[in-house]
Coordinates of C-alpha atoms in Angstrom, one line a residue:
Chain A
M1 CA -6.1 23.8 -14.9
F2 CA -4.9 21.1 -12.5
V3 CA -8.5 20.4 -11.6
G4 CA -9.3 19.6 -15.2
I5 CA -6.3 17.3 -15.6
F6 CA -7.1 15.4 -12.4
I7 CA -10.8 15.0 -13.2
L8 CA -10.2 14.0 -16.8
L9 CA -7.5 11.5 -15.8
G10 CA -9.7 10.0 -13.1
A11 CA -12.6 9.6 -15.5
F12 CA -10.3 8.1 -18.2
L13 CA -8.9 5.6 -15.7
S14 CA -12.3 4.6 -14.6
L15 CA -13.2 4.1 -18.3
V16 CA -10.1 1.9 -18.8
A17 CA -11.2 -0.1 -15.7
A18 CA -14.6 -0.7 -17.3
F19 CA -13.0 -1.7 -20.6
G20 CA -10.8 -4.1 -18.7
L21 CA -13.8 -5.6 -17.0
I22 CA -15.3 -6.4 -20.4
R23 CA -12.2 -7.5 -22.3
L24 CA -10.2 -9.6 -19.9
P25 CA -10.9 -13.3 -19.9
D26 CA -11.4 -14.5 -16.2
V27 CA -12.2 -13.3 -12.7
Y28 CA -8.7 -12.8 -11.6
T29 CA -7.4 -10.7 -14.5
R30 CA -10.6 -8.6 -14.4
N31 CA -9.9 -8.1 -10.7
H32 CA -6.5 -6.6 -11.7
A33 CA -8.2 -4.0 -13.7
A34 CA -10.9 -3.3 -11.2
S35 CA -8.8 -3.1 -8.1
K36 CA -6.0 -0.9 -9.6
S37 CA -7.5 1.4 -12.3
A38 CA -10.7 2.1 -10.4
T39 CA -8.8 2.9 -7.2
L40 CA -6.6 5.5 -8.8
G41 CA -9.4 6.8 -10.9
V42 CA -11.6 7.5 -7.9
M43 CA -8.7 8.9 -6.0
L44 CA -7.8 11.4 -8.7
T45 CA -11.4 12.5 -9.1
L46 CA -11.7 13.2 -5.4
L47 CA -8.3 15.0 -5.4
G48 CA -9.5 17.2 -8.3
T49 CA -12.7 18.0 -6.4
L50 CA -10.6 18.8 -3.3
I51 CA -8.4 21.2 -5.2
Y52 CA -11.3 22.8 -6.9
F53 CA -13.1 23.6 -3.7
Y54 CA -9.9 24.7 -2.0
F55 CA -8.6 27.1 -4.6
I56 CA -11.7 28.4 -6.3
E57 CA -14.3 28.3 -3.5
N58 CA -11.8 28.8 -0.7
H59 CA -13.2 25.9 1.3
F60 CA -11.1 23.1 2.6
N61 CA -13.2 19.9 2.7
S62 CA -11.4 17.4 4.9
R63 CA -14.0 14.7 4.2
L64 CA -12.6 14.4 0.6
L65 CA -9.2 13.8 2.0
L66 CA -10.5 11.1 4.4
G67 CA -12.4 9.6 1.5
I68 CA -9.2 9.3 -0.5
A69 CA -7.4 7.7 2.4
F70 CA -10.2 5.2 3.0
I71 CA -10.4 4.2 -0.6
F72 CA -6.7 3.8 -0.8
M73 CA -6.7 1.5 2.2
T74 CA -9.8 -0.6 1.5
S75 CA -9.9 -1.3 -2.2
P76 CA -6.8 -3.6 -2.4
V77 CA -8.3 -5.6 0.5
A78 CA -11.6 -5.8 -1.4
G79 CA -9.8 -7.0 -4.5
H80 CA -8.0 -9.6 -2.5
L81 CA -11.1 -10.9 -0.7
I82 CA -13.1 -11.1 -4.0
S83 CA -10.4 -13.1 -5.7
R84 CA -9.9 -15.3 -2.7
A85 CA -13.6 -16.0 -2.4
A86 CA -13.7 -16.8 -6.1
Y87 CA -10.8 -19.3 -5.7
N88 CA -12.3 -21.0 -2.7
S89 CA -15.6 -21.5 -4.4
G90 CA -13.8 -23.2 -7.3
V91 CA -13.8 -20.6 -10.1
K92 CA -11.5 -21.9 -12.8
L93 CA -8.5 -19.9 -14.0
W94 CA -8.4 -18.9 -17.7
G95 CA -7.5 -21.7 -20.0
K96 CA -4.2 -20.2 -21.0
S97 CA -3.0 -19.8 -17.5
V98 CA 0.4 -21.4 -16.9
V99 CA 1.1 -22.2 -13.3
D100 CA -1.2 -22.7 -10.3
D101 CA 1.0 -23.1 -7.2
L102 CA -2.0 -22.6 -4.8
G103 CA -3.9 -25.5 -6.3
R104 CA -0.7 -27.6 -6.1
D105 CA -0.1 -26.8 -2.5
R106 CA -3.8 -27.3 -1.5
K107 CA -3.7 -30.7 -3.1
K108 CA -0.6 -31.6 -1.1
M109 CA -2.2 -30.6 2.1
N110 CA -5.3 -32.7 1.4
H111 CA -3.1 -35.7 0.6
R112 CA -1.4 -35.4 3.9
Q113 CA -4.7 -35.1 5.8
S114 CA -6.3 -38.1 4.2
Chain B
M1 CA 8.7 4.3 19.7
A2 CA 5.4 5.3 21.1
F3 CA 7.1 6.0 24.5
Q4 CA 9.5 8.4 22.8
I5 CA 6.7 10.4 21.2
L6 CA 4.8 10.5 24.4
L7 CA 8.0 11.8 26.2
N8 CA 8.4 14.4 23.5
F9 CA 4.9 15.7 24.1
F10 CA 5.5 15.7 27.8
L11 CA 8.7 17.8 27.3
A12 CA 6.7 20.2 25.1
F13 CA 4.2 20.7 27.9
V14 CA 7.0 21.2 30.4
W15 CA 8.4 23.9 28.1
M16 CA 4.9 25.6 28.0
F17 CA 4.7 25.5 31.8
L18 CA 8.2 27.0 32.1
K19 CA 7.4 29.8 29.7
S20 CA 3.8 30.1 31.1
S21 CA 2.6 30.8 27.6
Y22 CA 0.0 28.3 26.4
T23 CA 0.0 28.9 22.6
P24 CA 0.5 26.4 19.8
A25 CA 3.7 28.3 18.9
S26 CA 5.3 27.7 22.2
F27 CA 4.1 24.1 22.1
F28 CA 6.0 23.6 18.8
V29 CA 9.1 25.3 20.1
G30 CA 9.0 23.0 23.1
Y31 CA 8.4 20.0 20.9
F32 CA 11.5 20.9 18.8
F33 CA 13.7 21.3 21.9
G34 CA 12.3 18.0 23.3
L35 CA 13.3 16.4 20.0
L36 CA 16.8 17.6 20.4
I37 CA 16.9 16.3 24.0
I38 CA 15.6 12.9 22.9
Y39 CA 18.2 12.8 20.2
V40 CA 21.0 13.6 22.6
F41 CA 19.8 10.9 25.0
R42 CA 19.0 8.3 22.3
R43 CA 21.4 5.6 23.7
F44 CA 19.2 5.3 26.8
F45 CA 16.2 4.0 24.8
D46 CA 16.0 0.4 23.7
S47 CA 14.5 1.3 20.3
R48 CA 15.8 3.6 17.7
F49 CA 15.5 7.4 17.6
Y50 CA 11.9 7.7 16.5
L51 CA 12.3 10.1 13.6
V52 CA 14.2 7.4 11.8
R53 CA 11.1 5.2 11.9
V54 CA 8.9 8.1 10.9
N55 CA 11.1 8.6 7.9
A56 CA 10.8 4.9 7.1
V57 CA 7.0 5.2 7.2
A58 CA 7.2 8.1 4.8
V59 CA 9.4 6.2 2.4
L60 CA 6.9 3.3 2.5
F61 CA 4.0 5.6 1.7
L62 CA 5.8 7.2 -1.3
L63 CA 6.6 3.7 -2.5
F64 CA 2.8 2.9 -2.3
I65 CA 2.0 6.0 -4.4
K66 CA 4.7 5.3 -7.0
E67 CA 3.6 1.7 -7.4
L68 CA 0.0 2.7 -7.7
F69 CA 0.8 4.9 -10.7
L70 CA 3.1 2.3 -12.3
A71 CA 0.4 -0.4 -11.9
N72 CA -2.2 1.8 -13.6
W73 CA 0.1 2.5 -16.4
S74 CA 0.7 -1.3 -17.0
V75 CA -3.0 -2.1 -16.8
L76 CA -3.8 0.7 -19.2
K77 CA -1.3 -0.6 -21.7
L78 CA -2.6 -4.1 -21.4
V79 CA -6.3 -3.3 -21.7
L80 CA -6.0 -0.9 -24.6
R81 CA -3.7 -3.2 -26.6
P82 CA -5.6 -4.7 -29.5
K83 CA -4.4 -8.2 -29.0
L84 CA -4.5 -10.0 -25.7
N85 CA -1.3 -12.0 -25.3
I86 CA -1.0 -12.5 -21.6
K87 CA 0.0 -15.6 -19.6
P88 CA -1.7 -15.3 -16.2
G89 CA -0.9 -17.7 -13.4
I90 CA -0.7 -18.1 -9.6
F91 CA 2.7 -18.4 -8.0
A92 CA 3.9 -18.8 -4.5
L93 CA 6.1 -16.3 -2.8
P94 CA 7.8 -17.2 0.5
T95 CA 7.9 -14.3 3.0
E96 CA 10.1 -13.6 6.0
L97 CA 7.7 -11.2 7.7
K98 CA 6.2 -12.4 10.9
K99 CA 3.7 -10.0 12.3
D100 CA 0.1 -9.8 11.0
W101 CA 0.2 -6.1 10.2
E102 CA 3.4 -6.5 8.2
I103 CA 1.9 -9.2 6.1
T104 CA -1.2 -7.1 5.5
V105 CA 0.9 -4.1 4.4
L106 CA 2.9 -6.4 2.1
A107 CA -0.2 -7.9 0.6
N108 CA -1.7 -4.4 0.0
L109 CA 1.5 -3.3 -1.6
I110 CA 1.7 -6.3 -3.9
T111 CA -1.9 -5.9 -4.9
L112 CA -1.2 -2.3 -6.0
T113 CA 2.0 -3.3 -7.9
P114 CA 1.9 -3.7 -11.7
G115 CA 0.5 -7.1 -12.7
T116 CA 0.2 -8.8 -9.4
L117 CA -2.7 -9.6 -7.0
V118 CA -2.7 -11.5 -3.8
V119 CA -5.1 -14.5 -3.9
D120 CA -4.4 -16.2 -0.6
V121 CA -2.1 -16.2 2.4
S122 CA -1.2 -19.7 3.7
F123 CA -2.2 -20.7 7.2
D124 CA 1.3 -20.5 8.7
N125 CA 1.8 -17.0 7.3
K126 CA 4.9 -18.1 5.4
T127 CA 3.7 -18.0 1.9
L128 CA 1.7 -15.6 -0.2
Y129 CA -0.1 -16.9 -3.3
I130 CA 0.0 -14.2 -6.0
H131 CA -1.9 -14.1 -9.2
A132 CA 0.3 -12.5 -11.9
M133 CA -0.9 -11.1 -15.1
D134 CA 2.1 -12.0 -17.2
I135 CA 4.0 -14.8 -15.4
E136 CA 6.9 -15.2 -17.8
D137 CA 8.7 -11.9 -17.8
I138 CA 7.4 -10.8 -14.5
N139 CA 8.4 -13.7 -12.2
E140 CA 12.0 -12.6 -11.6
A141 CA 11.5 -8.9 -11.8
V142 CA 8.7 -9.2 -9.3
D143 CA 10.9 -11.1 -6.9
S144 CA 13.3 -8.3 -6.8
I145 CA 10.6 -5.8 -6.2
K146 CA 9.2 -7.9 -3.4
N147 CA 12.6 -7.9 -1.8
S148 CA 12.7 -4.1 -1.9
F149 CA 9.2 -4.0 -0.4
E150 CA 10.0 -6.5 2.3
K151 CA 13.1 -4.5 3.1
A152 CA 11.1 -1.2 3.4
I153 CA 8.6 -2.8 5.7
M154 CA 11.3 -4.4 7.9
E155 CA 12.9 -1.0 8.1
V156 CA 9.8 0.3 9.7
S157 CA 9.2 -2.5 12.1
R158 CA 12.8 -3.2 13.2

């Protein structure tokens, strides 16, 4: 019962992440969808697998637990690094973006140096 | 804090030696009595009683999980809505946290909160640059959330 809920929810969230990757307009907003929905989707799927093997096969697989912990720790960092690399290599924000404090502060720093 | 935990383990071993029974059960009994002893003698340590900090870590962890679910809910609503009316943007957030690990935890928390994603940390570790999905209604609400996160992290490191 719980297994089904977890697995289906995880699959659904991964699907939403994929939709987000297609629909959203620029790198940064896509990164939102990828780094959040995909994380929770994979975590829920792994949790469902863990519960299935524990309650139905009577086998506690600690590697799944470690996998959940590792994904939980690493995927926000990956999202951060990707968006930072995109910004540093000059990928433009979406046209309708409103503010860009980072660009403003970078410009200020460059003025002071030159 | 690490010293108190180590002392607690040491007291547990002393208890095992006194009883001369080397089972996990007697270890846990000894650990419990050691905990009481450390609680009684808490004013002789220069840091706080360590269970307080363990509790703060647990609170921080639950906050992580809660924010992860809220963030997914908001992304889900945004992606599945037929019309895209979002106003993304990058805003600067000054932070009071000093140590590197605190800033890392804060950045991870922010990345997992609804509608925000850390793009850069300034060189002097005083400002976080955050990409927000919907800058208008989020800006102030997010600031209050950040304050609660910063407080939770400070509670751990104090």
